[in-house]
């Protein structure tokens, strides 16, 4: 779950995107979120669990929207929602995401100091957070490979090109 990017240890590419469309991976992610928040494992989540699951998937839905989705896709009384209803509610939301906006969000997560450039230090931090062992030489090679505009790092425009070309 999460930020729209993943580390691919085989290719050593920190900017290998997870598709943001409603793919099998995203379906799996919604199922994972549902199962995580089905605290009592009864196959249903209530309003509060649903709201937190939506937030975990990157949606900051207001109370009215959550209640509407529960009423539309949940049990007859609208008090709970099962996995099937959850996925029917969430998949259109995922499909409606603008990939460029998602790439920009991912860029900002990596560029933690808001410098406008993803640096070797940023990639080192991401690798450490993902518990990946990667050498400084490999990180610099990534920067060199993807610094299309010769800024000494990866600017947002370059990052978006990388993400779009990987789909």
PDB file of N, CA, C and O in Angstrom, residues 118-159:
ATOM      1  N   UNK A 118      15.454  15.204  -6.741  1.00  0.00           N
ATOM      2  CA  UNK A 118      15.725  13.972  -6.008  1.00  0.00           C
ATOM      3  C   UNK A 118      17.229  13.721  -6.102  1.00  0.00           C
ATOM      4  O   UNK A 118      17.777  13.598  -7.197  1.00  0.00           O
ATOM      5  N   UNK A 119      17.845  13.688  -4.960  1.00  0.00           N
ATOM      6  CA  UNK A 119      19.296  13.535  -4.900  1.00  0.00           C
ATOM      7  C   UNK A 119      19.677  12.112  -4.500  1.00  0.00           C
ATOM      8  O   UNK A 119      18.819  11.310  -4.116  1.00  0.00           O
ATOM      9  N   UNK A 120      20.965  11.851  -4.548  1.00  0.00           N
ATOM     10  CA  UNK A 120      21.469  10.558  -4.093  1.00  0.00           C
ATOM     11  C   UNK A 120      21.097  10.339  -2.625  1.00  0.00           C
ATOM     12  O   UNK A 120      20.732   9.230  -2.232  1.00  0.00           O
ATOM     13  N   UNK A 121      21.155  11.392  -1.832  1.00  0.00           N
ATOM     14  CA  UNK A 121      20.791  11.273  -0.413  1.00  0.00           C
ATOM     15  C   UNK A 121      19.324  10.872  -0.261  1.00  0.00           C
ATOM     16  O   UNK A 121      18.987  10.054   0.604  1.00  0.00           O
ATOM     17  N   UNK A 122      18.450  11.429  -1.103  1.00  0.00           N
ATOM     18  CA  UNK A 122      17.039  11.063  -1.057  1.00  0.00           C
ATOM     19  C   UNK A 122      16.859   9.587  -1.392  1.00  0.00           C
ATOM     20  O   UNK A 122      16.110   8.876  -0.707  1.00  0.00           O
ATOM     21  N   UNK A 123      17.523   9.124  -2.438  1.00  0.00           N
ATOM     22  CA  UNK A 123      17.396   7.722  -2.834  1.00  0.00           C
ATOM     23  C   UNK A 123      17.992   6.797  -1.776  1.00  0.00           C
ATOM     24  O   UNK A 123      17.449   5.726  -1.515  1.00  0.00           O
ATOM     25  N   UNK A 124      19.077   7.227  -1.155  1.00  0.00           N
ATOM     26  CA  UNK A 124      19.688   6.446  -0.076  1.00  0.00           C
ATOM     27  C   UNK A 124      18.693   6.282   1.076  1.00  0.00           C
ATOM     28  O   UNK A 124      18.526   5.203   1.637  1.00  0.00           O
ATOM     29  N   UNK A 125      18.004   7.375   1.438  1.00  0.00           N
ATOM     30  CA  UNK A 125      17.008   7.343   2.509  1.00  0.00           C
ATOM     31  C   UNK A 125      15.868   6.391   2.159  1.00  0.00           C
ATOM     32  O   UNK A 125      15.453   5.571   2.978  1.00  0.00           O
ATOM     33  N   UNK A 126      15.362   6.476   0.923  1.00  0.00           N
ATOM     34  CA  UNK A 126      14.259   5.611   0.498  1.00  0.00           C
ATOM     35  C   UNK A 126      14.702   4.151   0.558  1.00  0.00           C
ATOM     36  O   UNK A 126      13.975   3.290   1.062  1.00  0.00           O
ATOM     37  N   UNK A 127      15.903   3.869   0.074  1.00  0.00           N
ATOM     38  CA  UNK A 127      16.418   2.491   0.111  1.00  0.00           C
ATOM     39  C   UNK A 127      16.515   2.005   1.554  1.00  0.00           C
ATOM     40  O   UNK A 127      16.128   0.872   1.861  1.00  0.00           O
ATOM     41  N   UNK A 128      16.982   2.862   2.441  1.00  0.00           N
ATOM     42  CA  UNK A 128      17.092   2.496   3.861  1.00  0.00           C
ATOM     43  C   UNK A 128      15.706   2.242   4.463  1.00  0.00           C
ATOM     44  O   UNK A 128      15.496   1.259   5.167  1.00  0.00           O
ATOM     45  N   UNK A 129      14.737   3.101   4.142  1.00  0.00           N
ATOM     46  CA  UNK A 129      13.372   2.930   4.648  1.00  0.00           C
ATOM     47  C   UNK A 129      12.739   1.644   4.139  1.00  0.00           C
ATOM     48  O   UNK A 129      11.916   1.043   4.825  1.00  0.00           O
ATOM     49  N   UNK A 130      13.122   1.240   2.935  1.00  0.00           N
ATOM     50  CA  UNK A 130      12.594   0.005   2.354  1.00  0.00           C
ATOM     51  C   UNK A 130      13.457  -1.197   2.705  1.00  0.00           C
ATOM     52  O   UNK A 130      13.211  -2.303   2.235  1.00  0.00           O
ATOM     53  N   UNK A 131      14.461  -0.954   3.543  1.00  0.00           N
ATOM     54  CA  UNK A 131      15.373  -2.003   4.006  1.00  0.00           C
ATOM     55  C   UNK A 131      16.073  -2.700   2.839  1.00  0.00           C
ATOM     56  O   UNK A 131      16.205  -3.913   2.814  1.00  0.00           O
ATOM     57  N   UNK A 132      16.507  -1.883   1.879  1.00  0.00           N
ATOM     58  CA  UNK A 132      17.241  -2.390   0.721  1.00  0.00           C
ATOM     59  C   UNK A 132      18.695  -1.971   0.841  1.00  0.00           C
ATOM     60  O   UNK A 132      19.001  -0.833   1.167  1.00  0.00           O
ATOM     61  N   UNK A 133      19.570  -2.894   0.568  1.00  0.00           N
ATOM     62  CA  UNK A 133      21.003  -2.609   0.580  1.00  0.00           C
ATOM     63  C   UNK A 133      21.422  -2.245  -0.830  1.00  0.00           C
ATOM     64  O   UNK A 133      21.296  -3.052  -1.761  1.00  0.00           O
ATOM     65  N   UNK A 134      21.889  -1.038  -0.990  1.00  0.00           N
ATOM     66  CA  UNK A 134      22.290  -0.557  -2.312  1.00  0.00           C
ATOM     67  C   UNK A 134      23.509   0.343  -2.133  1.00  0.00           C
ATOM     68  O   UNK A 134      23.558   1.159  -1.220  1.00  0.00           O
ATOM     69  N   UNK A 135      24.493   0.161  -2.992  1.00  0.00           N
ATOM     70  CA  UNK A 135      25.743   0.906  -2.845  1.00  0.00           C
ATOM     71  C   UNK A 135      25.591   2.339  -3.332  1.00  0.00           C
ATOM     72  O   UNK A 135      24.707   2.658  -4.136  1.00  0.00           O
ATOM     73  N   UNK A 136      26.485   3.209  -2.858  1.00  0.00           N
ATOM     74  CA  UNK A 136      26.490   4.595  -3.319  1.00  0.00           C
ATOM     75  C   UNK A 136      26.726   4.669  -4.825  1.00  0.00           C
ATOM     76  O   UNK A 136      26.179   5.538  -5.501  1.00  0.00           O
ATOM     77  N   UNK A 137      27.530   3.749  -5.347  1.00  0.00           N
ATOM     78  CA  UNK A 137      27.799   3.727  -6.782  1.00  0.00           C
ATOM     79  C   UNK A 137      26.525   3.414  -7.570  1.00  0.00           C
ATOM     80  O   UNK A 137      26.262   4.021  -8.614  1.00  0.00           O
ATOM     81  N   UNK A 138      25.734   2.470  -7.079  1.00  0.00           N
ATOM     82  CA  UNK A 138      24.483   2.128  -7.755  1.00  0.00           C
ATOM     83  C   UNK A 138      23.495   3.289  -7.699  1.00  0.00           C
ATOM     84  O   UNK A 138      22.804   3.577  -8.680  1.00  0.00           O
ATOM     85  N   UNK A 139      23.447   3.958  -6.568  1.00  0.00           N
ATOM     86  CA  UNK A 139      22.557   5.115  -6.439  1.00  0.00           C
ATOM     87  C   UNK A 139      22.996   6.215  -7.402  1.00  0.00           C
ATOM     88  O   UNK A 139      22.177   6.801  -8.103  1.00  0.00           O
ATOM     89  N   UNK A 140      24.293   6.479  -7.464  1.00  0.00           N
ATOM     90  CA  UNK A 140      24.786   7.512  -8.374  1.00  0.00           C
ATOM     91  C   UNK A 140      24.524   7.129  -9.825  1.00  0.00           C
ATOM     92  O   UNK A 140      24.190   7.978 -10.655  1.00  0.00           O
ATOM     93  N   UNK A 141      24.623   5.845 -10.131  1.00  0.00           N
ATOM     94  CA  UNK A 141      24.337   5.385 -11.493  1.00  0.00           C
ATOM     95  C   UNK A 141      22.878   5.659 -11.845  1.00  0.00           C
ATOM     96  O   UNK A 141      22.570   6.046 -12.988  1.00  0.00           O
ATOM     97  N   UNK A 142      21.973   5.486 -10.884  1.00  0.00           N
ATOM     98  CA  UNK A 142      20.555   5.792 -11.128  1.00  0.00           C
ATOM     99  C   UNK A 142      20.370   7.280 -11.395  1.00  0.00           C
ATOM    100  O   UNK A 142      19.658   7.662 -12.320  1.00  0.00           O
ATOM    101  N   UNK A 143      21.004   8.094 -10.580  1.00  0.00           N
ATOM    102  CA  UNK A 143      20.910   9.542 -10.770  1.00  0.00           C
ATOM    103  C   UNK A 143      21.426   9.899 -12.165  1.00  0.00           C
ATOM    104  O   UNK A 143      20.776  10.631 -12.917  1.00  0.00           O
ATOM    105  N   UNK A 144      22.591   9.382 -12.513  1.00  0.00           N
ATOM    106  CA  UNK A 144      23.185   9.685 -13.822  1.00  0.00           C
ATOM    107  C   UNK A 144      22.285   9.231 -14.969  1.00  0.00           C
ATOM    108  O   UNK A 144      22.124   9.933 -15.962  1.00  0.00           O
ATOM    109  N   UNK A 145      21.688   8.052 -14.821  1.00  0.00           N
ATOM    110  CA  UNK A 145      20.839   7.512 -15.880  1.00  0.00           C
ATOM    111  C   UNK A 145      19.573   8.330 -16.079  1.00  0.00           C
ATOM    112  O   UNK A 145      19.108   8.508 -17.204  1.00  0.00           O
ATOM    113  N   UNK A 146      18.999   8.838 -14.994  1.00  0.00           N
ATOM    114  CA  UNK A 146      17.702   9.500 -15.082  1.00  0.00           C
ATOM    115  C   UNK A 146      17.749  11.017 -14.976  1.00  0.00           C
ATOM    116  O   UNK A 146      16.711  11.664 -14.975  1.00  0.00           O
ATOM    117  N   UNK A 147      18.935  11.591 -14.914  1.00  0.00           N
ATOM    118  CA  UNK A 147      19.069  13.051 -14.900  1.00  0.00           C
ATOM    119  C   UNK A 147      19.083  13.538 -16.345  1.00  0.00           C
ATOM    120  O   UNK A 147      20.111  13.885 -16.902  1.00  0.00           O
ATOM    121  N   UNK A 148      17.898  13.549 -16.956  1.00  0.00           N
ATOM    122  CA  UNK A 148      17.778  13.882 -18.372  1.00  0.00           C
ATOM    123  C   UNK A 148      18.104  15.339 -18.671  1.00  0.00           C
ATOM    124  O   UNK A 148      18.432  15.682 -19.798  1.00  0.00           O
ATOM    125  N   UNK A 149      17.979  16.208 -17.686  1.00  0.00           N
ATOM    126  CA  UNK A 149      18.145  17.642 -17.908  1.00  0.00           C
ATOM    127  C   UNK A 149      19.411  18.198 -17.257  1.00  0.00           C
ATOM    128  O   UNK A 149      19.563  19.412 -17.160  1.00  0.00           O
ATOM    129  N   UNK A 150      20.290  17.317 -16.817  1.00  0.00           N
ATOM    130  CA  UNK A 150      21.593  17.702 -16.254  1.00  0.00           C
ATOM    131  C   UNK A 150      21.495  18.683 -15.086  1.00  0.00           C
ATOM    132  O   UNK A 150      22.190  19.680 -15.034  1.00  0.00           O
ATOM    133  N   UNK A 151      20.625  18.354 -14.129  1.00  0.00           N
ATOM    134  CA  UNK A 151      20.476  19.156 -12.919  1.00  0.00           C
ATOM    135  C   UNK A 151      21.272  18.586 -11.746  1.00  0.00           C
ATOM    136  O   UNK A 151      21.232  19.134 -10.650  1.00  0.00           O
ATOM    137  N   UNK A 152      21.930  17.470 -11.942  1.00  0.00           N
ATOM    138  CA  UNK A 152      22.670  16.855 -10.845  1.00  0.00           C
ATOM    139  C   UNK A 152      21.779  15.994  -9.961  1.00  0.00           C
ATOM    140  O   UNK A 152      22.199  15.530  -8.898  1.00  0.00           O
ATOM    141  N   UNK A 153      20.570  15.788 -10.389  1.00  0.00           N
ATOM    142  CA  UNK A 153      19.597  14.969  -9.683  1.00  0.00           C
ATOM    143  C   UNK A 153      18.403  14.791 -10.591  1.00  0.00           C
ATOM    144  O   UNK A 153      18.440  15.164 -11.764  1.00  0.00           O
ATOM    145  N   UNK A 154      17.342  14.245 -10.057  1.00  0.00           N
ATOM    146  CA  UNK A 154      16.152  13.995 -10.855  1.00  0.00           C
ATOM    147  C   UNK A 154      15.105  15.049 -10.504  1.00  0.00           C
ATOM    148  O   UNK A 154      14.612  15.087  -9.377  1.00  0.00           O
ATOM    149  N   UNK A 155      14.809  15.913 -11.475  1.00  0.00           N
ATOM    150  CA  UNK A 155      13.783  16.928 -11.239  1.00  0.00           C
ATOM    151  C   UNK A 155      12.408  16.300 -11.489  1.00  0.00           C
ATOM    152  O   UNK A 155      12.301  15.217 -12.058  1.00  0.00           O
ATOM    153  N   UNK A 156      11.372  16.994 -11.065  1.00  0.00           N
ATOM    154  CA  UNK A 156      10.019  16.453 -11.179  1.00  0.00           C
ATOM    155  C   UNK A 156       9.673  16.085 -12.619  1.00  0.00           C
ATOM    156  O   UNK A 156       9.081  15.029 -12.879  1.00  0.00           O
ATOM    157  N   UNK A 157      10.029  16.923 -13.558  1.00  0.00           N
ATOM    158  CA  UNK A 157       9.743  16.652 -14.972  1.00  0.00           C
ATOM    159  C   UNK A 157      10.391  15.335 -15.423  1.00  0.00           C
ATOM    160  O   UNK A 157       9.767  14.527 -16.106  1.00  0.00           O
ATOM    161  N   UNK A 158      11.645  15.121 -15.024  1.00  0.00           N
ATOM    162  CA  UNK A 158      12.336  13.860 -15.348  1.00  0.00           C
ATOM    163  C   UNK A 158      11.652  12.684 -14.666  1.00  0.00           C
ATOM    164  O   UNK A 158      11.485  11.616 -15.256  1.00  0.00           O
ATOM    165  N   UNK A 159      11.266  12.874 -13.410  1.00  0.00           N
ATOM    166  CA  UNK A 159      10.609  11.817 -12.639  1.00  0.00           C
ATOM    167  C   UNK A 159       9.313  11.382 -13.321  1.00  0.00           C
ATOM    168  O   UNK A 159       9.033  10.192 -13.453  1.00  0.00           O
TER     169      UNK A 159
END
